Coordinates of C-alpha atoms in Angstrom, one line a residue:
X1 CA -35.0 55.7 54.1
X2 CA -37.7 55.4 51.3
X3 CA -37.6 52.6 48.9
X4 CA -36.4 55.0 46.1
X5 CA -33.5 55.8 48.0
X6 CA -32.5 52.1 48.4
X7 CA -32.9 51.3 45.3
X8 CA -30.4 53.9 44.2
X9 CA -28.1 52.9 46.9
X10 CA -28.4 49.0 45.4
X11 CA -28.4 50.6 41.6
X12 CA -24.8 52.1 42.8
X13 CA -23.5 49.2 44.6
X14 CA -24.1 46.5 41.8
X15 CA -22.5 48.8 39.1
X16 CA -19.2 49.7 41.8
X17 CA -19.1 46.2 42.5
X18 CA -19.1 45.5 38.2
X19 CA -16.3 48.4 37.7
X20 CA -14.7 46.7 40.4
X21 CA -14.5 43.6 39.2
X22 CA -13.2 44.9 35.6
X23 CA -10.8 46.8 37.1
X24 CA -9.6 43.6 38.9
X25 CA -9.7 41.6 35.8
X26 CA -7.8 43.7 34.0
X27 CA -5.0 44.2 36.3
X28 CA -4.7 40.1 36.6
X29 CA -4.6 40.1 33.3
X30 CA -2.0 42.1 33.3
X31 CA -0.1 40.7 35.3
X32 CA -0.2 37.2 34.0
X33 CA 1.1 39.0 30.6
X34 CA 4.3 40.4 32.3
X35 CA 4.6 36.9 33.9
X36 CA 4.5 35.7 30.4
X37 CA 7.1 38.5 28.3
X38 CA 9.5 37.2 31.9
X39 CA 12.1 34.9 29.7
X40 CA 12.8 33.2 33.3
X41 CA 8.6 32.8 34.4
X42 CA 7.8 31.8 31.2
X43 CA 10.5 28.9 31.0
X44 CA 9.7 28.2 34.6
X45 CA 7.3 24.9 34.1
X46 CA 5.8 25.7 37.8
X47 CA 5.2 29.4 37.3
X48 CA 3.6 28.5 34.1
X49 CA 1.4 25.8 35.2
X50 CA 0.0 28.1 37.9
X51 CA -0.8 31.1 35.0
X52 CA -2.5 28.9 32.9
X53 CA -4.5 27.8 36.1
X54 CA -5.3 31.2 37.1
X55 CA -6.4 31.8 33.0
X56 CA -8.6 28.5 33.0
X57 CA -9.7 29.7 36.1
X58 CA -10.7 32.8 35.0
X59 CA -12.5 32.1 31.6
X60 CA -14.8 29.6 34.5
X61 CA -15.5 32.7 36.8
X62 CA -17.1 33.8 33.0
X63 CA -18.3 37.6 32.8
X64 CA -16.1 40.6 32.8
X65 CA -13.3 38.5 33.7
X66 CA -13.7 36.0 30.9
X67 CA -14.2 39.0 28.3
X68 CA -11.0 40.1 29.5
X69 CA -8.8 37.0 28.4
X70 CA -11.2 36.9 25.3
X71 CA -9.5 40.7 25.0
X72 CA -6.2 39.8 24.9
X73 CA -5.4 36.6 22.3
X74 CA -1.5 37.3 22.7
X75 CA -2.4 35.5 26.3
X76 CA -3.3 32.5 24.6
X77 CA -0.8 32.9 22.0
X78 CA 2.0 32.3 24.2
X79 CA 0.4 29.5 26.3
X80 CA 0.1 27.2 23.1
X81 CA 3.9 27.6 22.8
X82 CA 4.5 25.3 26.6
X83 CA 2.2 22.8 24.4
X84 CA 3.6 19.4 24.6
X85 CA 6.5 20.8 27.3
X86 CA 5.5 18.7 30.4
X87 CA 2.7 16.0 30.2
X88 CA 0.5 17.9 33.5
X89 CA 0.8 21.1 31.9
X90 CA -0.3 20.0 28.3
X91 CA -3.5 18.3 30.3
X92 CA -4.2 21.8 31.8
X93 CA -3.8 23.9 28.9
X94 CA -6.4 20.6 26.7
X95 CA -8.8 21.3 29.5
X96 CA -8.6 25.6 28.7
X97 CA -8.9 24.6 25.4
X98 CA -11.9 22.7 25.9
X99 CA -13.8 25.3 28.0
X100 CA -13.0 27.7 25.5
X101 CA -14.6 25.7 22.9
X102 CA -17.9 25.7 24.6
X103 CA -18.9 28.7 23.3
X104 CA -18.6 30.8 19.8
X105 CA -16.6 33.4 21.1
X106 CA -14.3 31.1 22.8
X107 CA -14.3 29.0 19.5
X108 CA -13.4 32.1 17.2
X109 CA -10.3 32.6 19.7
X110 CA -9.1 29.2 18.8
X111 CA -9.3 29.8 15.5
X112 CA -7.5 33.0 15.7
X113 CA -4.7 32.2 17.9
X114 CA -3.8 29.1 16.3
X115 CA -4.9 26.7 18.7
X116 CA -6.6 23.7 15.9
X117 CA -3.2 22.8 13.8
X118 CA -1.5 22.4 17.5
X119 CA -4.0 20.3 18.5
X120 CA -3.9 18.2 15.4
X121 CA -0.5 17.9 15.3
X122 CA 0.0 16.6 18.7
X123 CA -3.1 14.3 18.7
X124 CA -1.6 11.2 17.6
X125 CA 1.3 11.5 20.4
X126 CA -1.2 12.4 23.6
X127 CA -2.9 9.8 26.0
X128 CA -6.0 9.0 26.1
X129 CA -7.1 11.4 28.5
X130 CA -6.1 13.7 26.8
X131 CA -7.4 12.7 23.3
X132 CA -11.2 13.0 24.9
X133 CA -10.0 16.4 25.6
X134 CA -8.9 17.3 22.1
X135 CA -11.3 15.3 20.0
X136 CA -14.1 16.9 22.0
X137 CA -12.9 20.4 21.6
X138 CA -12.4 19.8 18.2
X139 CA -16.5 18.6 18.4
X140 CA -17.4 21.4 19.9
X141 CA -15.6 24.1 17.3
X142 CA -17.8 22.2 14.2
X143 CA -20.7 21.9 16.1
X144 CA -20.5 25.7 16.8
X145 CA -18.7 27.4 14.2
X146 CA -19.1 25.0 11.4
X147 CA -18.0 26.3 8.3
X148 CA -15.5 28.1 9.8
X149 CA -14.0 25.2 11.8
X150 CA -14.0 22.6 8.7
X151 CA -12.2 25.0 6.7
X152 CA -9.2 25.1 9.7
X153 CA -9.0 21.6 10.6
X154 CA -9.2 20.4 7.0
X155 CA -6.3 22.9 6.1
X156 CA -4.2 21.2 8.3
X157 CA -5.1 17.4 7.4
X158 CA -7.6 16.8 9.5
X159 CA -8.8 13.9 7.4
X160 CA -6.0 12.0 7.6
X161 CA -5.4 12.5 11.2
X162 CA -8.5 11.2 12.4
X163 CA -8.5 8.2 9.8
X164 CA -5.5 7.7 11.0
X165 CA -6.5 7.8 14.9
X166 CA -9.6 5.8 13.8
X167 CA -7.7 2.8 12.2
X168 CA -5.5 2.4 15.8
X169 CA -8.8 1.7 17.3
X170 CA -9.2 3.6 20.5
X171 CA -12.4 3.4 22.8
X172 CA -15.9 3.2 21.7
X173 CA -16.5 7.3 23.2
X174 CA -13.5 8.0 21.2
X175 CA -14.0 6.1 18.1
X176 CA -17.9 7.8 17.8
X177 CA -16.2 11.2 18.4
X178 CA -13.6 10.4 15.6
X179 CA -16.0 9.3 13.5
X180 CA -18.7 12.4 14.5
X181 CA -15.7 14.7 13.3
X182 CA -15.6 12.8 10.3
X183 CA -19.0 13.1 9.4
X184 CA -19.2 17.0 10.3
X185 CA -16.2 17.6 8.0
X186 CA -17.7 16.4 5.0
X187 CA -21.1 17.9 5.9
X188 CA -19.3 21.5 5.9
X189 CA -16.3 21.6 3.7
X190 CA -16.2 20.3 0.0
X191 CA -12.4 19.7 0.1
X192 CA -12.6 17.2 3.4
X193 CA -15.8 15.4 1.7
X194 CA -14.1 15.1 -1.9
X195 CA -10.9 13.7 0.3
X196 CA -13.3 10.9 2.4
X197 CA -15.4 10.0 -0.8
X198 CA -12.0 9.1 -3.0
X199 CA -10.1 7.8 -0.1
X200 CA -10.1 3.6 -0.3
X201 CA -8.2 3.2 3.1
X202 CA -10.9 5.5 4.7
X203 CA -14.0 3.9 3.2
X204 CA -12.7 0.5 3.6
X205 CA -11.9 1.3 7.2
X206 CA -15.7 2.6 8.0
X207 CA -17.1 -1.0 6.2
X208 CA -14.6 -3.0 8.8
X209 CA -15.6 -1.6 11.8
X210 CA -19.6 -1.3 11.1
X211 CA -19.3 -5.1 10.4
X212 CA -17.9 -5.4 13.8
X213 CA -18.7 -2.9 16.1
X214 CA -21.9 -3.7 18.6
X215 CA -21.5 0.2 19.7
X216 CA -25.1 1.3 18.5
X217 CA -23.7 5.0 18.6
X218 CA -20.7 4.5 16.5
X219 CA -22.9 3.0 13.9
X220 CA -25.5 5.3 13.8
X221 CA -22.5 8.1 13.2
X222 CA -21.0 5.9 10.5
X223 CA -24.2 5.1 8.8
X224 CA -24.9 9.0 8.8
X225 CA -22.3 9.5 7.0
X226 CA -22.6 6.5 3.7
X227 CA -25.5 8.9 2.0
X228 CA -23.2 11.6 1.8
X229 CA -20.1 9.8 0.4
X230 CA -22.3 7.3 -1.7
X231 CA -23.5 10.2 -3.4
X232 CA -20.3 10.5 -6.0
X233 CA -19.8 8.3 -8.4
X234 CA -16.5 6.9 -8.1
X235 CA -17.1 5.9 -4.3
X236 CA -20.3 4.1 -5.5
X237 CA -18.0 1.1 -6.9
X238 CA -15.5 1.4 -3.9
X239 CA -18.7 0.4 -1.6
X240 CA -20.0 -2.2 -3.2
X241 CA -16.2 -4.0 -3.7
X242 CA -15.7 -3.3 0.0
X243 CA -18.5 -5.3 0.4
X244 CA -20.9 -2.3 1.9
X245 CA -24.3 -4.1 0.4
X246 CA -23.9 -7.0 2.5
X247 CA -23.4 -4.5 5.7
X248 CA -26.5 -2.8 5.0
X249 CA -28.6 -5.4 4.5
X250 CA -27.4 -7.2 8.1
X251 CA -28.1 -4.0 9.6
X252 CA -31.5 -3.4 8.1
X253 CA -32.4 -7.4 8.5
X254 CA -31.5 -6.4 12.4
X255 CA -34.2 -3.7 12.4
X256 CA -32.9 -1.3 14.3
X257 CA -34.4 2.1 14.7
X258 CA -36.2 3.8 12.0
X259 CA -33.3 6.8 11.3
X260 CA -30.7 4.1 10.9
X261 CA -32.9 2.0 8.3
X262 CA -34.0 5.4 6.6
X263 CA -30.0 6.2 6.0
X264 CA -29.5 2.5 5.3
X265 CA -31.7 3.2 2.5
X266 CA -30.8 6.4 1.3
X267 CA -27.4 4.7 0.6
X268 CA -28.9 1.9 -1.3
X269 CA -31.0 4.3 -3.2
X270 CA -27.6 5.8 -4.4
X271 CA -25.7 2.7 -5.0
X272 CA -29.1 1.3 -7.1
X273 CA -27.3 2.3 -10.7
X274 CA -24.1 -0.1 -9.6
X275 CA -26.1 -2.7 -7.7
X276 CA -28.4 -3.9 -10.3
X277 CA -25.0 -4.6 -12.6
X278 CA -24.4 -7.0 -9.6
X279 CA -24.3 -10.8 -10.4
X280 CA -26.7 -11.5 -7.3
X281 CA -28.8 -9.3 -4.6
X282 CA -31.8 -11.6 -4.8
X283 CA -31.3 -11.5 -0.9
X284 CA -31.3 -8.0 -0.9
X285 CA -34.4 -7.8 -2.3
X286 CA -36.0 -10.1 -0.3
X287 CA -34.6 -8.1 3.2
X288 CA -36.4 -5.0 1.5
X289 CA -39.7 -6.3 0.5
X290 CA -40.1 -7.7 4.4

């Protein structure tokens, strides 16, 4: 056999092998969709636990067979409905989520099927677990489709869900993922930065916890964020009577890197028009001449 031959032979077995495994996917597919239309398999927590398994599964394996659940959105449709039903399953269906968020495609399903407001009305009530889950996913979506994302989770008052979350306190990885939400918000949709610049419990809330956080991350994030939301006037006089001038000049005085002092002073630039009305920032001066 000549080495044309075999490489026809090879040519025909990797493209079987591909229609093969389309074929396959489809027909599992399938069948998880009859599983789900069953009244009695779809109310049947065990029988659903093991289809959204074999879905998560699936969208892993990637390819063909990932293509195919990204082909049917009814699928995921009707696994957000056993949302919040039973506490494993709920951790299952966060982690699907989650893997689906990774990439765009995966991201515009989300959006499509209805997946954001779900998770942002059941954040609040989920452990903490699960909350990495969620507040990652919800990462991932503005990281990857940004405009698109901000527009969906600010629609559904994402602000004030994660201000919320963040006043509670949670962990340090979750607090920096709240906050990175936050920031992202505001970076890509007018409405969610207009809502973060005018709200007092928000801003006084970010001045609290960079005067007593020692999480360098979860500054940083905050600090990314005080150029953007200094920048309108009203928020300018909210700052400085929240004390923000004070904060920033700790934090420069510390000398920490030179991206956290360059936003350190973007912010003061900003707030220079209301700070020089201020009775005394003879300190202040002195931090930024040494």
């Amino acid at each position: 056999m000549n080495e044309n031959n075999l490489s026809s032979i090879e040519s025909k077995t990797s493209s079987d092998n591909i229609d093969y495994d389309k074929e396959n996917a489809k027909l599992i597919v399938s069948e998880l969709i009859d599983l789900l239309n069953d009244e009695r398999s779809y109310r049947d927590i065990g029988i659903a636990t093991e289809i959204t398994k074999t879905v998560h599964l699936l969208i892993k394996q990637g390819g063909c067979r990932k293509q195919e659940i990204f082909a049917y959105p009814n699928l995921i449709t009707s696994l957000i409905k056993l949302f919040n039903t039973d506490n494993d399953l709920t951790r299952l269906l966060t982690s699907l989520f989650h893997d689906l968020s990774i990439e765009k495609d995966g991201i515009r399903l989300l959006l499509r099927t209805g997946v954001i407001p779900i998770l942002l009305q059941t954040l609040e009530l989920l452990n903490d677990d699960v909350i990495n889950f969620v507040l990652t996913t919800l990462r991932n979506c503005l990281i990857g489709l940004n405009n698109e994302s901000a527009k969906e989770i600010q629609i559904h008052n994402g602000c004030m869900t994660l201000i919320s979350l963040l006043i509670h306190r949670h962990s340090n990885k979750q607090m920096n993922f709240l906050a990175d939400c936050l920031l992202r918000l505001a970076m890509f949709n007018t409405d969610a930065q207009i809502y973060l610049q005018t709200s007092k419990l928000f801003l006084q809330e970010l001045v609290t916890i960079l005067d007593e956080t020692n999480y360098n991350k979860l500054s940083f994030t905050l600090i990314r964020m005080l150029p953007l939301l200094s920048s309108n006037k009203n928020t300018k006089s909210i700052l400085i009577q929240f004390n923000i001038i004070s904060t920033l000049e700790r934090i420069l005085h510390m000398k920490y890197d030179y991206k956290i002092q360059r936003y350190c002073l973007l912010t003061l630039r900003n707030l220079s028009d209301q700070i020089i009305h201020m009775d005394n920032f003879d300190s202040l001066i002195i931090t930024l001449i040494q």
